[in-house]
mmCIF file of N, CA and C in Angstrom:
data_model
loop_
_atom_site.group_PDB
_atom_site.id
_atom_site.type_symbol
_atom_site.label_atom_id
_atom_site.label_comp_id
_atom_site.label_asym_id
_atom_site.label_seq_id
_atom_site.Cartn_x
_atom_site.Cartn_y
_atom_site.Cartn_z
ATOM 1 N N GLN X 288 15.487 0.492 11.267
ATOM 2 C CA GLN X 288 15.220 0.199 9.880
ATOM 3 C C GLN X 288 14.321 -1.026 9.784
ATOM 4 N N VAL X 289 13.670 -1.164 8.630
ATOM 5 C CA VAL X 289 12.801 -2.294 8.382
ATOM 6 C C VAL X 289 12.898 -2.678 6.909
ATOM 7 N N GLN X 290 12.895 -3.980 6.644
ATOM 8 C CA GLN X 290 12.878 -4.467 5.273
ATOM 9 C C GLN X 290 11.457 -4.877 4.906
ATOM 10 N N LEU X 291 11.033 -4.513 3.701
ATOM 11 C CA LEU X 291 9.694 -4.803 3.216
ATOM 12 C C LEU X 291 9.789 -5.573 1.908
ATOM 13 N N MET X 292 8.958 -6.612 1.746
ATOM 14 C CA MET X 292 8.992 -7.440 0.553
ATOM 15 C C MET X 292 7.578 -7.676 0.038
ATOM 16 N N GLU X 293 7.280 -7.131 -1.151
ATOM 17 C CA GLU X 293 5.963 -7.300 -1.764
ATOM 18 C C GLU X 293 5.904 -8.568 -2.610
ATOM 19 N N SER X 294 4.689 -9.097 -2.772
ATOM 20 C CA SER X 294 4.448 -10.226 -3.656
ATOM 21 C C SER X 294 2.971 -10.235 -4.040
ATOM 22 N N GLY X 295 2.623 -11.043 -5.031
ATOM 23 C CA GLY X 295 1.233 -11.214 -5.417
ATOM 24 C C GLY X 295 0.825 -10.535 -6.706
ATOM 25 N N GLY X 296 1.719 -9.770 -7.305
ATOM 26 C CA GLY X 296 1.397 -9.112 -8.551
ATOM 27 C C GLY X 296 1.279 -10.099 -9.699
ATOM 28 N N GLY X 297 0.746 -9.620 -10.817
ATOM 29 C CA GLY X 297 0.579 -10.459 -11.988
ATOM 30 C C GLY X 297 -0.239 -9.762 -13.045
ATOM 31 N N SER X 298 -0.656 -10.518 -14.045
ATOM 32 C CA SER X 298 -1.458 -9.998 -15.150
ATOM 33 C C SER X 298 -2.877 -10.523 -15.061
ATOM 34 N N VAL X 299 -3.841 -9.619 -15.150
ATOM 35 C CA VAL X 299 -5.253 -9.986 -15.088
ATOM 36 C C VAL X 299 -6.035 -9.179 -16.112
ATOM 37 N N GLN X 300 -7.237 -9.640 -16.422
ATOM 38 C CA GLN X 300 -8.132 -8.905 -17.301
ATOM 39 C C GLN X 300 -8.968 -7.923 -16.498
ATOM 40 N N VAL X 301 -9.493 -6.924 -17.174
ATOM 41 C CA VAL X 301 -10.345 -5.949 -16.502
ATOM 42 C C VAL X 301 -11.474 -6.666 -15.774
ATOM 43 N N GLY X 302 -11.791 -6.162 -14.581
ATOM 44 C CA GLY X 302 -12.818 -6.773 -13.762
ATOM 45 C C GLY X 302 -12.313 -7.857 -12.836
ATOM 46 N N GLY X 303 -11.068 -8.258 -13.007
ATOM 47 C CA GLY X 303 -10.495 -9.306 -12.185
ATOM 48 C C GLY X 303 -10.021 -8.812 -10.835
ATOM 49 N N SER X 304 -9.444 -9.735 -10.066
ATOM 50 C CA SER X 304 -8.983 -9.426 -8.711
ATOM 51 C C SER X 304 -7.577 -9.946 -8.477
ATOM 52 N N LEU X 305 -6.862 -9.279 -7.590
ATOM 53 C CA LEU X 305 -5.546 -9.699 -7.131
ATOM 54 C C LEU X 305 -5.413 -9.302 -5.673
ATOM 55 N N LYS X 306 -4.614 -10.059 -4.933
ATOM 56 C CA LYS X 306 -4.311 -9.713 -3.551
ATOM 57 C C LYS X 306 -2.803 -9.623 -3.385
ATOM 58 N N LEU X 307 -2.329 -8.442 -3.028
ATOM 59 C CA LEU X 307 -0.918 -8.208 -2.816
ATOM 60 C C LEU X 307 -0.570 -8.382 -1.341
ATOM 61 N N SER X 308 0.652 -8.833 -1.086
ATOM 62 C CA SER X 308 1.139 -9.002 0.276
ATOM 63 C C SER X 308 2.456 -8.269 0.445
ATOM 64 N N CYS X 309 2.715 -7.812 1.646
ATOM 65 C CA CYS X 309 3.974 -7.161 1.988
ATOM 66 C C CYS X 309 4.402 -7.653 3.351
ATOM 67 N N VAL X 310 5.505 -8.388 3.392
ATOM 68 C CA VAL X 310 6.023 -8.924 4.643
ATOM 69 C C VAL X 310 7.089 -7.988 5.193
ATOM 70 N N ALA X 311 6.949 -7.639 6.450
ATOM 71 C CA ALA X 311 7.892 -6.746 7.111
ATOM 72 C C ALA X 311 8.830 -7.526 8.021
ATOM 73 N N SER X 312 10.066 -7.069 8.117
ATOM 74 C CA SER X 312 11.052 -7.721 8.970
ATOM 75 C C SER X 312 10.907 -7.315 10.427
ATOM 76 N N LYS X 313 10.078 -6.338 10.681
ATOM 77 C CA LYS X 313 9.869 -5.809 12.011
ATOM 78 C C LYS X 313 8.410 -5.983 12.397
ATOM 79 N N HIS X 314 8.148 -6.195 13.676
ATOM 80 C CA HIS X 314 6.772 -6.314 14.133
ATOM 81 C C HIS X 314 5.995 -5.061 13.756
ATOM 82 N N MET X 315 4.827 -5.269 13.163
ATOM 83 C CA MET X 315 4.022 -4.146 12.706
ATOM 84 C C MET X 315 3.523 -3.289 13.855
ATOM 85 N N ASN X 316 3.480 -3.859 15.042
ATOM 86 C CA ASN X 316 3.085 -3.087 16.214
ATOM 87 C C ASN X 316 4.063 -1.960 16.490
ATOM 88 N N SER X 317 5.291 -2.094 15.981
ATOM 89 C CA SER X 317 6.315 -1.075 16.177
ATOM 90 C C SER X 317 6.222 0.052 15.155
ATOM 91 N N MET X 318 5.391 -0.134 14.131
ATOM 92 C CA MET X 318 5.217 0.863 13.083
ATOM 93 C C MET X 318 3.769 1.320 13.075
ATOM 94 N N GLY X 319 3.558 2.573 13.381
ATOM 95 C CA GLY X 319 2.200 3.070 13.507
ATOM 96 C C GLY X 319 1.480 3.322 12.200
ATOM 97 N N CYS X 320 2.236 3.379 11.090
ATOM 98 C CA CYS X 320 1.653 3.804 9.825
ATOM 99 C C CYS X 320 2.298 3.060 8.659
ATOM 100 N N MET X 321 1.491 2.369 7.859
ATOM 101 C CA MET X 321 1.980 1.683 6.672
ATOM 102 C C MET X 321 1.071 2.007 5.494
ATOM 103 N N ALA X 322 1.617 1.861 4.281
ATOM 104 C CA ALA X 322 0.877 2.316 3.108
ATOM 105 C C ALA X 322 1.208 1.500 1.870
ATOM 106 N N TRP X 323 0.334 1.617 0.877
ATOM 107 C CA TRP X 323 0.561 1.117 -0.469
ATOM 108 C C TRP X 323 0.615 2.300 -1.422
ATOM 109 N N PHE X 324 1.619 2.305 -2.281
ATOM 110 C CA PHE X 324 1.745 3.283 -3.350
ATOM 111 C C PHE X 324 1.831 2.542 -4.675
ATOM 112 N N ARG X 325 1.653 3.261 -5.774
ATOM 113 C CA ARG X 325 1.835 2.666 -7.091
ATOM 114 C C ARG X 325 2.439 3.688 -8.032
ATOM 115 N N GLN X 326 3.128 3.180 -9.041
ATOM 116 C CA GLN X 326 3.751 4.048 -10.027
ATOM 117 C C GLN X 326 3.605 3.425 -11.404
ATOM 118 N N ALA X 327 2.840 4.083 -12.258
ATOM 119 C CA ALA X 327 2.677 3.643 -13.636
ATOM 120 C C ALA X 327 3.843 4.146 -14.471
ATOM 121 N N ALA X 328 4.083 3.492 -15.601
ATOM 122 C CA ALA X 328 5.178 3.879 -16.480
ATOM 123 C C ALA X 328 5.042 5.334 -16.895
ATOM 124 N N GLY X 329 6.103 6.092 -16.701
ATOM 125 C CA GLY X 329 6.110 7.493 -17.081
ATOM 126 C C GLY X 329 5.367 8.415 -16.143
ATOM 127 N N LYS X 330 4.866 7.896 -15.034
ATOM 128 C CA LYS X 330 4.097 8.698 -14.086
ATOM 129 C C LYS X 330 4.806 8.782 -12.734
ATOM 130 N N GLU X 331 4.377 9.735 -11.918
ATOM 131 C CA GLU X 331 4.912 9.867 -10.573
ATOM 132 C C GLU X 331 4.276 8.843 -9.647
ATOM 133 N N ARG X 332 4.980 8.516 -8.585
ATOM 134 C CA ARG X 332 4.459 7.588 -7.597
ATOM 135 C C ARG X 332 3.298 8.233 -6.849
ATOM 136 N N GLU X 333 2.193 7.497 -6.699
ATOM 137 C CA GLU X 333 1.015 8.035 -6.048
ATOM 138 C C GLU X 333 0.527 7.109 -4.942
ATOM 139 N N GLY X 334 -0.063 7.690 -3.923
ATOM 140 C CA GLY X 334 -0.585 6.920 -2.816
ATOM 141 C C GLY X 334 -1.856 6.181 -3.190
ATOM 142 N N VAL X 335 -2.018 4.983 -2.650
ATOM 143 C CA VAL X 335 -3.191 4.150 -2.884
ATOM 144 C C VAL X 335 -4.021 4.004 -1.618
ATOM 145 N N ALA X 336 -3.372 3.617 -0.522
ATOM 146 C CA ALA X 336 -4.073 3.394 0.732
ATOM 147 C C ALA X 336 -3.100 3.463 1.895
ATOM 148 N N ILE X 337 -3.590 3.844 3.061
ATOM 149 C CA ILE X 337 -2.803 3.885 4.289
ATOM 150 C C ILE X 337 -3.602 3.211 5.397
ATOM 151 N N ILE X 338 -2.906 2.514 6.271
ATOM 152 C CA ILE X 338 -3.526 1.899 7.438
ATOM 153 C C ILE X 338 -2.656 2.178 8.654
ATOM 154 N N ASP X 339 -3.277 2.512 9.786
ATOM 155 C CA ASP X 339 -2.513 2.736 10.996
ATOM 156 C C ASP X 339 -2.571 1.510 11.899
ATOM 157 N N SER X 340 -1.862 1.570 13.006
ATOM 158 C CA SER X 340 -1.747 0.407 13.880
ATOM 159 C C SER X 340 -3.067 0.010 14.523
ATOM 160 N N ALA X 341 -4.021 0.928 14.556
ATOM 161 C CA ALA X 341 -5.339 0.637 15.101
ATOM 162 C C ALA X 341 -6.282 0.052 14.058
ATOM 163 N N GLY X 342 -5.850 0.016 12.791
ATOM 164 C CA GLY X 342 -6.684 -0.519 11.738
ATOM 165 C C GLY X 342 -7.487 0.516 10.972
ATOM 166 N N ASP X 343 -7.343 1.787 11.317
ATOM 167 C CA ASP X 343 -8.022 2.840 10.565
ATOM 168 C C ASP X 343 -7.364 3.005 9.202
ATOM 169 N N THR X 344 -8.155 3.324 8.180
ATOM 170 C CA THR X 344 -7.659 3.377 6.813
ATOM 171 C C THR X 344 -8.157 4.600 6.060
ATOM 172 N N ILE X 345 -7.415 4.956 5.010
ATOM 173 C CA ILE X 345 -7.869 5.925 4.020
ATOM 174 C C ILE X 345 -7.459 5.408 2.653
ATOM 175 N N TYR X 346 -8.177 5.836 1.608
ATOM 176 C CA TYR X 346 -7.920 5.387 0.253
ATOM 177 C C TYR X 346 -7.916 6.554 -0.712
ATOM 178 N N ALA X 347 -7.159 6.398 -1.780
ATOM 179 C CA ALA X 347 -7.256 7.348 -2.875
ATOM 180 C C ALA X 347 -8.641 7.229 -3.497
ATOM 181 N N ASP X 348 -9.170 8.343 -3.981
ATOM 182 C CA ASP X 348 -10.502 8.332 -4.574
ATOM 183 C C ASP X 348 -10.604 7.354 -5.742
ATOM 184 N N SER X 349 -9.513 7.169 -6.461
ATOM 185 C CA SER X 349 -9.524 6.322 -7.640
ATOM 186 C C SER X 349 -9.712 4.840 -7.332
ATOM 187 N N VAL X 350 -9.454 4.424 -6.086
ATOM 188 C CA VAL X 350 -9.559 3.010 -5.730
ATOM 189 C C VAL X 350 -10.607 2.746 -4.660
ATOM 190 N N LYS X 351 -11.161 3.769 -4.079
ATOM 191 C CA LYS X 351 -12.119 3.616 -2.992
ATOM 192 C C LYS X 351 -13.319 2.784 -3.442
ATOM 193 N N GLY X 352 -13.668 1.798 -2.636
ATOM 194 C CA GLY X 352 -14.761 0.906 -2.958
ATOM 195 C C GLY X 352 -14.340 -0.321 -3.719
ATOM 196 N N ARG X 353 -13.124 -0.327 -4.263
ATOM 197 C CA ARG X 353 -12.605 -1.463 -5.018
ATOM 198 C C ARG X 353 -11.431 -2.147 -4.331
ATOM 199 N N PHE X 354 -10.619 -1.376 -3.616
ATOM 200 C CA PHE X 354 -9.437 -1.901 -2.928
ATOM 201 C C PHE X 354 -9.670 -1.899 -1.425
ATOM 202 N N THR X 355 -9.064 -2.862 -0.734
ATOM 203 C CA THR X 355 -9.124 -2.937 0.715
ATOM 204 C C THR X 355 -7.737 -3.227 1.272
ATOM 205 N N VAL X 356 -7.263 -2.375 2.177
ATOM 206 C CA VAL X 356 -5.974 -2.594 2.829
ATOM 207 C C VAL X 356 -6.229 -3.207 4.204
ATOM 208 N N SER X 357 -5.406 -4.156 4.582
ATOM 209 C CA SER X 357 -5.546 -4.811 5.877
ATOM 210 C C SER X 357 -4.179 -5.267 6.361
ATOM 211 N N GLN X 358 -4.118 -5.728 7.596
ATOM 212 C CA GLN X 358 -2.857 -6.177 8.168
ATOM 213 C C GLN X 358 -3.082 -7.367 9.074
ATOM 214 N N ASP X 359 -2.065 -8.221 9.150
ATOM 215 C CA ASP X 359 -2.073 -9.369 10.041
ATOM 216 C C ASP X 359 -0.821 -9.265 10.893
ATOM 217 N N ASN X 360 -0.982 -8.777 12.103
ATOM 218 C CA ASN X 360 0.164 -8.556 12.974
ATOM 219 C C ASN X 360 0.868 -9.857 13.371
ATOM 220 N N ALA X 361 0.142 -10.965 13.370
ATOM 221 C CA ALA X 361 0.724 -12.240 13.761
ATOM 222 C C ALA X 361 1.833 -12.679 12.812
ATOM 223 N N VAL X 362 1.741 -12.286 11.542
ATOM 224 C CA VAL X 362 2.743 -12.680 10.558
ATOM 225 C C VAL X 362 3.417 -11.467 9.921
ATOM 226 N N ASN X 363 3.293 -10.313 10.537
ATOM 227 C CA ASN X 363 3.944 -9.084 10.079
ATOM 228 C C ASN X 363 3.684 -8.817 8.601
ATOM 229 N N THR X 364 2.430 -8.922 8.189
ATOM 230 C CA THR X 364 2.097 -8.810 6.776
ATOM 231 C C THR X 364 1.010 -7.774 6.522
ATOM 232 N N LEU X 365 1.247 -6.959 5.524
ATOM 233 C CA LEU X 365 0.297 -5.970 5.032
ATOM 234 C C LEU X 365 -0.305 -6.502 3.738
ATOM 235 N N TYR X 366 -1.600 -6.285 3.528
ATOM 236 C CA TYR X 366 -2.281 -6.785 2.343
ATOM 237 C C TYR X 366 -2.980 -5.661 1.584
ATOM 238 N N LEU X 367 -3.162 -5.878 0.289
ATOM 239 C CA LEU X 367 -3.998 -5.008 -0.520
ATOM 240 C C LEU X 367 -4.853 -5.898 -1.410
ATOM 241 N N GLN X 368 -6.129 -6.009 -1.078
ATOM 242 C CA GLN X 368 -7.071 -6.762 -1.888
ATOM 243 C C GLN X 368 -7.632 -5.837 -2.959
ATOM 244 N N MET X 369 -7.441 -6.196 -4.218
ATOM 245 C CA MET X 369 -7.863 -5.375 -5.336
ATOM 246 C C MET X 369 -8.935 -6.112 -6.131
ATOM 247 N N SER X 370 -10.063 -5.466 -6.341
ATOM 248 C CA SER X 370 -11.176 -6.043 -7.083
ATOM 249 C C SER X 370 -11.630 -5.070 -8.158
ATOM 250 N N SER X 371 -12.425 -5.578 -9.104
ATOM 251 C CA SER X 371 -12.940 -4.757 -10.204
ATOM 252 C C SER X 371 -11.823 -3.953 -10.853
ATOM 253 N N LEU X 372 -10.739 -4.628 -11.158
ATOM 254 C CA LEU X 372 -9.552 -3.948 -11.670
ATOM 255 C C LEU X 372 -9.797 -3.304 -13.028
ATOM 256 N N LYS X 373 -9.168 -2.147 -13.214
ATOM 257 C CA LYS X 373 -9.265 -1.372 -14.435
ATOM 258 C C LYS X 373 -7.897 -1.281 -15.092
ATOM 259 N N VAL X 374 -7.881 -0.970 -16.372
ATOM 260 C CA VAL X 374 -6.621 -0.816 -17.092
ATOM 261 C C VAL X 374 -5.747 0.239 -16.413
ATOM 262 N N GLU X 375 -6.356 1.298 -15.926
ATOM 263 C CA GLU X 375 -5.603 2.367 -15.292
ATOM 264 C C GLU X 375 -4.999 1.989 -13.947
ATOM 265 N N ASP X 376 -5.318 0.790 -13.437
ATOM 266 C CA ASP X 376 -4.675 0.298 -12.225
ATOM 267 C C ASP X 376 -3.309 -0.310 -12.513
ATOM 268 N N THR X 377 -2.961 -0.462 -13.776
ATOM 269 C CA THR X 377 -1.672 -1.023 -14.156
ATOM 270 C C THR X 377 -0.542 -0.155 -13.615
ATOM 271 N N ALA X 378 0.346 -0.756 -12.826
ATOM 272 C CA ALA X 378 1.440 -0.019 -12.202
ATOM 273 C C ALA X 378 2.319 -0.971 -11.417
ATOM 274 N N MET X 379 3.476 -0.471 -10.996
ATOM 275 C CA MET X 379 4.282 -1.151 -10.000
ATOM 276 C C MET X 379 3.751 -0.724 -8.638
ATOM 277 N N TYR X 380 3.428 -1.692 -7.802
ATOM 278 C CA TYR X 380 2.878 -1.408 -6.488
ATOM 279 C C TYR X 380 3.935 -1.599 -5.413
ATOM 280 N N TYR X 381 4.037 -0.630 -4.511
ATOM 281 C CA TYR X 381 5.036 -0.628 -3.453
ATOM 282 C C TYR X 381 4.369 -0.532 -2.087
ATOM 283 N N CYS X 382 4.901 -1.239 -1.108
ATOM 284 C CA CYS X 382 4.474 -1.001 0.261
ATOM 285 C C CYS X 382 5.503 -0.113 0.936
ATOM 286 N N ALA X 383 5.063 0.625 1.929
ATOM 287 C CA ALA X 383 5.915 1.585 2.604
ATOM 288 C C ALA X 383 5.553 1.671 4.076
ATOM 289 N N ALA X 384 6.509 2.112 4.875
ATOM 290 C CA ALA X 384 6.298 2.255 6.307
ATOM 291 C C ALA X 384 6.970 3.515 6.816
ATOM 292 N N ASP X 385 6.444 4.032 7.901
ATOM 293 C CA ASP X 385 7.042 5.176 8.582
ATOM 294 C C ASP X 385 7.782 4.649 9.798
ATOM 295 N N PRO X 386 9.091 4.439 9.688
ATOM 296 C CA PRO X 386 9.830 3.859 10.811
ATOM 297 C C PRO X 386 9.944 4.781 12.017
ATOM 298 N N SER X 387 9.755 6.065 11.828
ATOM 299 C CA SER X 387 9.880 7.014 12.929
ATOM 300 C C SER X 387 8.688 6.968 13.880
ATOM 301 N N GLY X 388 7.536 6.589 13.359
ATOM 302 C CA GLY X 388 6.319 6.578 14.161
ATOM 303 C C GLY X 388 5.680 7.939 14.325
ATOM 304 N N HIS X 389 6.246 8.945 13.712
ATOM 305 C CA HIS X 389 5.766 10.306 13.901
ATOM 306 C C HIS X 389 4.416 10.565 13.245
ATOM 307 N N LEU X 390 4.141 9.908 12.121
ATOM 308 C CA LEU X 390 2.858 10.112 11.458
ATOM 309 C C LEU X 390 1.710 9.699 12.368
ATOM 310 N N PHE X 391 1.868 8.542 13.000
ATOM 311 C CA PHE X 391 0.817 8.050 13.875
ATOM 312 C C PHE X 391 0.730 8.874 15.162
ATOM 313 N N SER X 392 1.877 9.114 15.792
ATOM 314 C CA SER X 392 1.869 9.838 17.056
ATOM 315 C C SER X 392 1.373 11.267 16.890
ATOM 316 N N GLY X 393 1.569 11.836 15.703
ATOM 317 C CA GLY X 393 1.118 13.181 15.432
ATOM 318 C C GLY X 393 -0.305 13.268 14.910
ATOM 319 N N GLY X 394 -0.949 12.114 14.717
ATOM 320 C CA GLY X 394 -2.320 12.095 14.236
ATOM 321 C C GLY X 394 -2.462 12.336 12.749
ATOM 322 N N TYR X 395 -1.416 12.093 11.974
ATOM 323 C CA TYR X 395 -1.439 12.379 10.544
ATOM 324 C C TYR X 395 -1.469 11.148 9.646
ATOM 325 N N CYS X 396 -1.384 9.956 10.224
ATOM 326 C CA CYS X 396 -1.263 8.757 9.400
ATOM 327 C C CYS X 396 -2.409 8.604 8.409
ATOM 328 N N THR X 397 -3.619 8.535 8.910
ATOM 329 C CA THR X 397 -4.778 8.304 8.048
ATOM 330 C C THR X 397 -5.384 9.622 7.590
ATOM 331 N N THR X 398 -4.556 10.426 6.945
ATOM 332 C CA THR X 398 -4.989 11.673 6.323
ATOM 333 C C THR X 398 -4.474 11.696 4.896
ATOM 334 N N HIS X 399 -5.177 12.399 4.019
ATOM 335 C CA HIS X 399 -4.731 12.495 2.632
ATOM 336 C C HIS X 399 -3.427 13.270 2.518
ATOM 337 N N GLY X 400 -3.154 14.129 3.488
ATOM 338 C CA GLY X 400 -1.902 14.857 3.475
ATOM 339 C C GLY X 400 -0.697 13.955 3.637
ATOM 340 N N ALA X 401 -0.883 12.798 4.276
ATOM 341 C CA ALA X 401 0.211 11.855 4.461
ATOM 342 C C ALA X 401 0.438 10.980 3.238
ATOM 343 N N MET X 402 -0.482 10.986 2.286
ATOM 344 C CA MET X 402 -0.417 10.084 1.150
ATOM 345 C C MET X 402 0.503 10.614 0.044
ATOM 346 N N VAL X 403 1.739 10.866 0.429
ATOM 347 C CA VAL X 403 2.788 11.279 -0.495
ATOM 348 C C VAL X 403 4.036 10.474 -0.160
ATOM 349 N N PRO X 404 4.889 10.184 -1.146
ATOM 350 C CA PRO X 404 6.069 9.351 -0.896
ATOM 351 C C PRO X 404 6.969 9.852 0.225
ATOM 352 N N ALA X 405 7.104 11.161 0.372
ATOM 353 C CA ALA X 405 8.003 11.724 1.366
ATOM 354 C C ALA X 405 7.572 11.429 2.793
ATOM 355 N N SER X 406 6.338 10.990 2.986
ATOM 356 C CA SER X 406 5.852 10.677 4.324
ATOM 357 C C SER X 406 6.445 9.389 4.877
ATOM 358 N N PHE X 407 6.970 8.537 4.001
ATOM 359 C CA PHE X 407 7.398 7.203 4.394
ATOM 360 C C PHE X 407 8.881 6.983 4.112
ATOM 361 N N GLY X 408 9.565 6.427 5.098
ATOM 362 C CA GLY X 408 11.008 6.271 4.993
ATOM 363 C C GLY X 408 11.495 4.908 4.578
ATOM 364 N N SER X 409 10.638 3.886 4.629
ATOM 365 C CA SER X 409 11.028 2.526 4.261
ATOM 366 C C SER X 409 10.148 2.028 3.128
ATOM 367 N N TRP X 410 10.771 1.382 2.126
ATOM 368 C CA TRP X 410 10.065 0.943 0.925
ATOM 369 C C TRP X 410 10.463 -0.458 0.505
ATOM 370 N N GLY X 411 9.497 -1.187 -0.051
ATOM 371 C CA GLY X 411 9.796 -2.460 -0.676
ATOM 372 C C GLY X 411 10.275 -2.246 -2.097
ATOM 373 N N GLN X 412 10.592 -3.349 -2.784
ATOM 374 C CA GLN X 412 11.119 -3.258 -4.147
ATOM 375 C C GLN X 412 10.032 -3.180 -5.208
ATOM 376 N N GLY X 413 8.798 -3.461 -4.836
ATOM 377 C CA GLY X 413 7.675 -3.358 -5.747
ATOM 378 C C GLY X 413 7.262 -4.674 -6.364
ATOM 379 N N THR X 414 5.987 -4.761 -6.752
ATOM 380 C CA THR X 414 5.458 -5.910 -7.477
ATOM 381 C C THR X 414 4.550 -5.387 -8.587
ATOM 382 N N GLN X 415 4.714 -5.913 -9.790
ATOM 383 C CA GLN X 415 4.022 -5.388 -10.960
ATOM 384 C C GLN X 415 2.608 -5.936 -11.073
ATOM 385 N N VAL X 416 1.663 -5.038 -11.333
ATOM 386 C CA VAL X 416 0.279 -5.399 -11.618
ATOM 387 C C VAL X 416 -0.059 -4.880 -13.009
ATOM 388 N N THR X 417 -0.499 -5.769 -13.882
ATOM 389 C CA THR X 417 -0.865 -5.396 -15.238
ATOM 390 C C THR X 417 -2.297 -5.829 -15.513
ATOM 391 N N VAL X 418 -3.137 -4.868 -15.885
ATOM 392 C CA VAL X 418 -4.545 -5.124 -16.174
ATOM 393 C C VAL X 418 -4.780 -4.820 -17.648
ATOM 394 N N SER X 419 -5.309 -5.777 -18.371
ATOM 395 C CA SER X 419 -5.517 -5.618 -19.801
ATOM 396 C C SER X 419 -6.958 -5.895 -20.185
ATOM 397 N N SER X 420 -7.359 -5.334 -21.315
ATOM 398 C CA SER X 420 -8.698 -5.550 -21.856
ATOM 399 C C SER X 420 -8.659 -6.456 -23.069
#
């Protein structure tokens, strides 16, 4: 098992930037696949970005070119740098991990097919991002 803790959310105006962090209780080298998801009020949870242990990434089309996912293995931290924020980016943002390692070992981590909540077994409590005009 692994505990995940997000931080960095807040309220910003359209066009602004925020950087989210997710600290893991386990060395990230032990987890081949980690991700960011978000859930807006009244909507289903949707994938935002995934990064594997080698640093390869994929993004949802809605955030590609504006968001960047990265990791710092030295401090067991996952990041999501968000720029050019839009009102539709307003949501609770969650980090997630695949504790089994099967996504990475099977070659499925950085695929759009993996960008669903059921792919990940460990979740943080979420951090709220609100973008207003």
